[in-house]
Amino acid sequence: KPGEAVITGGHLLPNPYVIHCLGPVYGVDQPERELLASCYRQALKLADEKELSSIAFPAISTGAFGYPADEALDVVFETVSALIPKLTSVKLVRFVLYSQSDLDLYKKAMERIG
């Protein structure tokens, strides 16, 4: 369901696990902000439970699901930054982005929060 995450084996991938998140469809799945935050919270929790040292996120829901990247970014940084101090094994969070414009948005947001 939107907002949920599950973890599976990595099978033939170079990673031991893959965490699958279903983000909300913007304007359809409500409350979209909370559902998006839940994706990131649940994924980080699963990674920490499996004692993973790092996790990589795409810009969940901002592609075909239509979530505006700038609105999603606020949710992402608010959610992830609140959880980082509580994590015991995850030490590195990466954001893997599709476009230069997405990268520019993330850079600006990171500069704002330090």
mmCIF file of C-alpha atoms in Angstrom:
data_model
loop_
_atom_site.group_PDB
_atom_site.id
_atom_site.type_symbol
_atom_site.label_atom_id
_atom_site.label_comp_id
_atom_site.label_asym_id
_atom_site.label_seq_id
_atom_site.Cartn_x
_atom_site.Cartn_y
_atom_site.Cartn_z
ATOM 1 C CA LYS A 1 0.000 0.000 0.000
ATOM 2 C CA PRO A 2 1.186 3.577 -0.467
ATOM 3 C CA GLY A 3 3.505 4.601 2.349
ATOM 4 C CA GLU A 4 4.681 1.080 3.093
ATOM 5 C CA ALA A 5 8.102 -0.505 2.651
ATOM 6 C CA VAL A 6 9.238 -4.129 2.534
ATOM 7 C CA ILE A 7 12.706 -5.642 2.346
ATOM 8 C CA THR A 8 13.793 -8.535 0.120
ATOM 9 C CA GLY A 9 17.062 -10.182 -0.747
ATOM 10 C CA GLY A 10 19.227 -8.533 -3.374
ATOM 11 C CA HIS A 11 19.423 -11.774 -5.406
ATOM 12 C CA LEU A 12 21.845 -11.071 -8.278
ATOM 13 C CA LEU A 13 22.354 -7.406 -7.423
ATOM 14 C CA PRO A 14 25.576 -6.267 -5.717
ATOM 15 C CA ASN A 15 23.587 -5.369 -2.582
ATOM 16 C CA PRO A 16 22.436 -7.917 -0.005
ATOM 17 C CA TYR A 17 18.968 -6.341 0.263
ATOM 18 C CA VAL A 18 16.508 -4.210 -1.654
ATOM 19 C CA ILE A 19 13.937 -2.116 0.164
ATOM 20 C CA HIS A 20 10.801 -1.532 -1.878
ATOM 21 C CA CYS A 21 8.650 1.515 -1.109
ATOM 22 C CA LEU A 22 5.370 2.428 -2.714
ATOM 23 C CA GLY A 23 5.107 6.184 -2.690
ATOM 24 C CA PRO A 24 1.840 8.063 -3.011
ATOM 25 C CA VAL A 25 0.369 9.207 -6.289
ATOM 26 C CA TYR A 26 0.199 12.981 -5.968
ATOM 27 C CA GLY A 27 -3.363 14.246 -5.768
ATOM 28 C CA VAL A 28 -4.778 10.719 -5.416
ATOM 29 C CA ASP A 29 -3.358 8.985 -2.342
ATOM 30 C CA GLN A 30 -4.107 10.943 0.824
ATOM 31 C CA PRO A 31 -2.615 12.226 3.024
ATOM 32 C CA GLU A 32 0.193 12.298 0.471
ATOM 33 C CA ARG A 33 2.713 14.125 2.678
ATOM 34 C CA GLU A 34 2.352 11.582 5.499
ATOM 35 C CA LEU A 35 2.442 8.636 3.082
ATOM 36 C CA LEU A 36 5.655 9.904 1.508
ATOM 37 C CA ALA A 37 7.251 10.452 4.921
ATOM 38 C CA SER A 38 6.187 6.944 5.910
ATOM 39 C CA CYS A 39 8.099 5.476 2.951
ATOM 40 C CA TYR A 40 11.340 7.043 4.149
ATOM 41 C CA ARG A 41 10.698 6.221 7.836
ATOM 42 C CA GLN A 42 9.878 2.588 7.143
ATOM 43 C CA ALA A 43 12.822 2.114 4.772
ATOM 44 C CA LEU A 44 15.271 3.569 7.300
ATOM 45 C CA LYS A 45 13.796 1.412 10.056
ATOM 46 C CA LEU A 46 14.145 -1.742 7.940
ATOM 47 C CA ALA A 47 17.739 -0.882 7.016
ATOM 48 C CA ASP A 48 18.624 -0.272 10.649
ATOM 49 C CA GLU A 49 16.959 -3.518 11.769
ATOM 50 C CA LYS A 50 19.062 -5.436 9.201
ATOM 51 C CA GLU A 51 22.140 -3.595 10.524
ATOM 52 C CA LEU A 52 22.915 -2.073 7.136
ATOM 53 C CA SER A 53 25.497 0.696 7.168
ATOM 54 C CA SER A 54 24.043 2.611 4.224
ATOM 55 C CA ILE A 55 20.908 3.153 2.216
ATOM 56 C CA ALA A 56 20.212 4.859 -1.113
ATOM 57 C CA PHE A 57 16.951 6.527 -2.042
ATOM 58 C CA PRO A 58 15.558 7.672 -5.367
ATOM 59 C CA ALA A 59 13.275 10.704 -5.333
ATOM 60 C CA ILE A 60 10.237 8.609 -4.383
ATOM 61 C CA SER A 61 6.958 9.540 -6.126
ATOM 62 C CA THR A 62 8.433 12.473 -8.074
ATOM 63 C CA GLY A 63 8.460 10.742 -11.451
ATOM 64 C CA ALA A 64 5.395 9.001 -12.861
ATOM 65 C CA PHE A 65 3.488 9.530 -9.590
ATOM 66 C CA GLY A 66 3.613 13.309 -10.112
ATOM 67 C CA TYR A 67 4.744 14.516 -6.677
ATOM 68 C CA PRO A 68 6.354 17.942 -7.208
ATOM 69 C CA ALA A 69 10.069 17.569 -6.475
ATOM 70 C CA ASP A 70 10.319 20.700 -4.335
ATOM 71 C CA GLU A 71 7.379 19.642 -2.133
ATOM 72 C CA ALA A 72 8.721 16.107 -1.830
ATOM 73 C CA LEU A 73 12.135 17.430 -0.912
ATOM 74 C CA ASP A 74 10.734 19.189 2.152
ATOM 75 C CA VAL A 75 9.231 15.898 3.316
ATOM 76 C CA VAL A 76 12.418 13.964 2.576
ATOM 77 C CA PHE A 77 14.807 16.183 4.515
ATOM 78 C CA GLU A 78 12.401 16.740 7.397
ATOM 79 C CA THR A 79 11.821 12.994 7.773
ATOM 80 C CA VAL A 80 15.358 11.747 7.212
ATOM 81 C CA SER A 81 17.031 14.397 9.354
ATOM 82 C CA ALA A 82 14.655 13.621 12.248
ATOM 83 C CA LEU A 83 15.504 9.917 12.092
ATOM 84 C CA ILE A 84 19.278 10.049 11.599
ATOM 85 C CA PRO A 85 20.078 10.567 15.312
ATOM 86 C CA LYS A 86 17.970 7.515 16.211
ATOM 87 C CA LEU A 87 19.659 5.100 13.795
ATOM 88 C CA THR A 88 22.168 2.666 15.236
ATOM 89 C CA SER A 89 23.731 1.086 12.153
ATOM 90 C CA VAL A 90 22.871 3.274 9.149
ATOM 91 C CA LYS A 91 25.687 5.801 8.823
ATOM 92 C CA LEU A 92 25.302 6.875 5.182
ATOM 93 C CA VAL A 93 22.143 8.014 3.395
ATOM 94 C CA ARG A 94 22.480 8.588 -0.346
ATOM 95 C CA PHE A 95 20.042 10.200 -2.714
ATOM 96 C CA VAL A 96 20.218 8.856 -6.263
ATOM 97 C CA LEU A 97 18.625 11.378 -8.575
ATOM 98 C CA TYR A 98 17.435 11.245 -12.156
ATOM 99 C CA SER A 99 18.131 14.733 -13.419
ATOM 100 C CA GLN A 100 20.407 17.726 -13.012
ATOM 101 C CA SER A 101 17.423 19.798 -11.872
ATOM 102 C CA ASP A 102 16.729 17.274 -9.091
ATOM 103 C CA LEU A 103 20.377 17.400 -8.062
ATOM 104 C CA ASP A 104 20.282 21.199 -7.997
ATOM 105 C CA LEU A 105 17.191 21.143 -5.740
ATOM 106 C CA TYR A 106 18.863 18.715 -3.316
ATOM 107 C CA LYS A 107 22.080 20.723 -3.242
ATOM 108 C CA LYS A 108 20.209 23.923 -2.419
ATOM 109 C CA ALA A 109 18.231 22.175 0.321
ATOM 110 C CA MET A 110 21.380 20.698 1.850
ATOM 111 C CA GLU A 111 23.051 24.121 1.832
ATOM 112 C CA ARG A 112 20.027 25.585 3.663
ATOM 113 C CA ILE A 113 20.102 22.968 6.421
ATOM 114 C CA GLY A 114 23.863 22.825 6.692
#
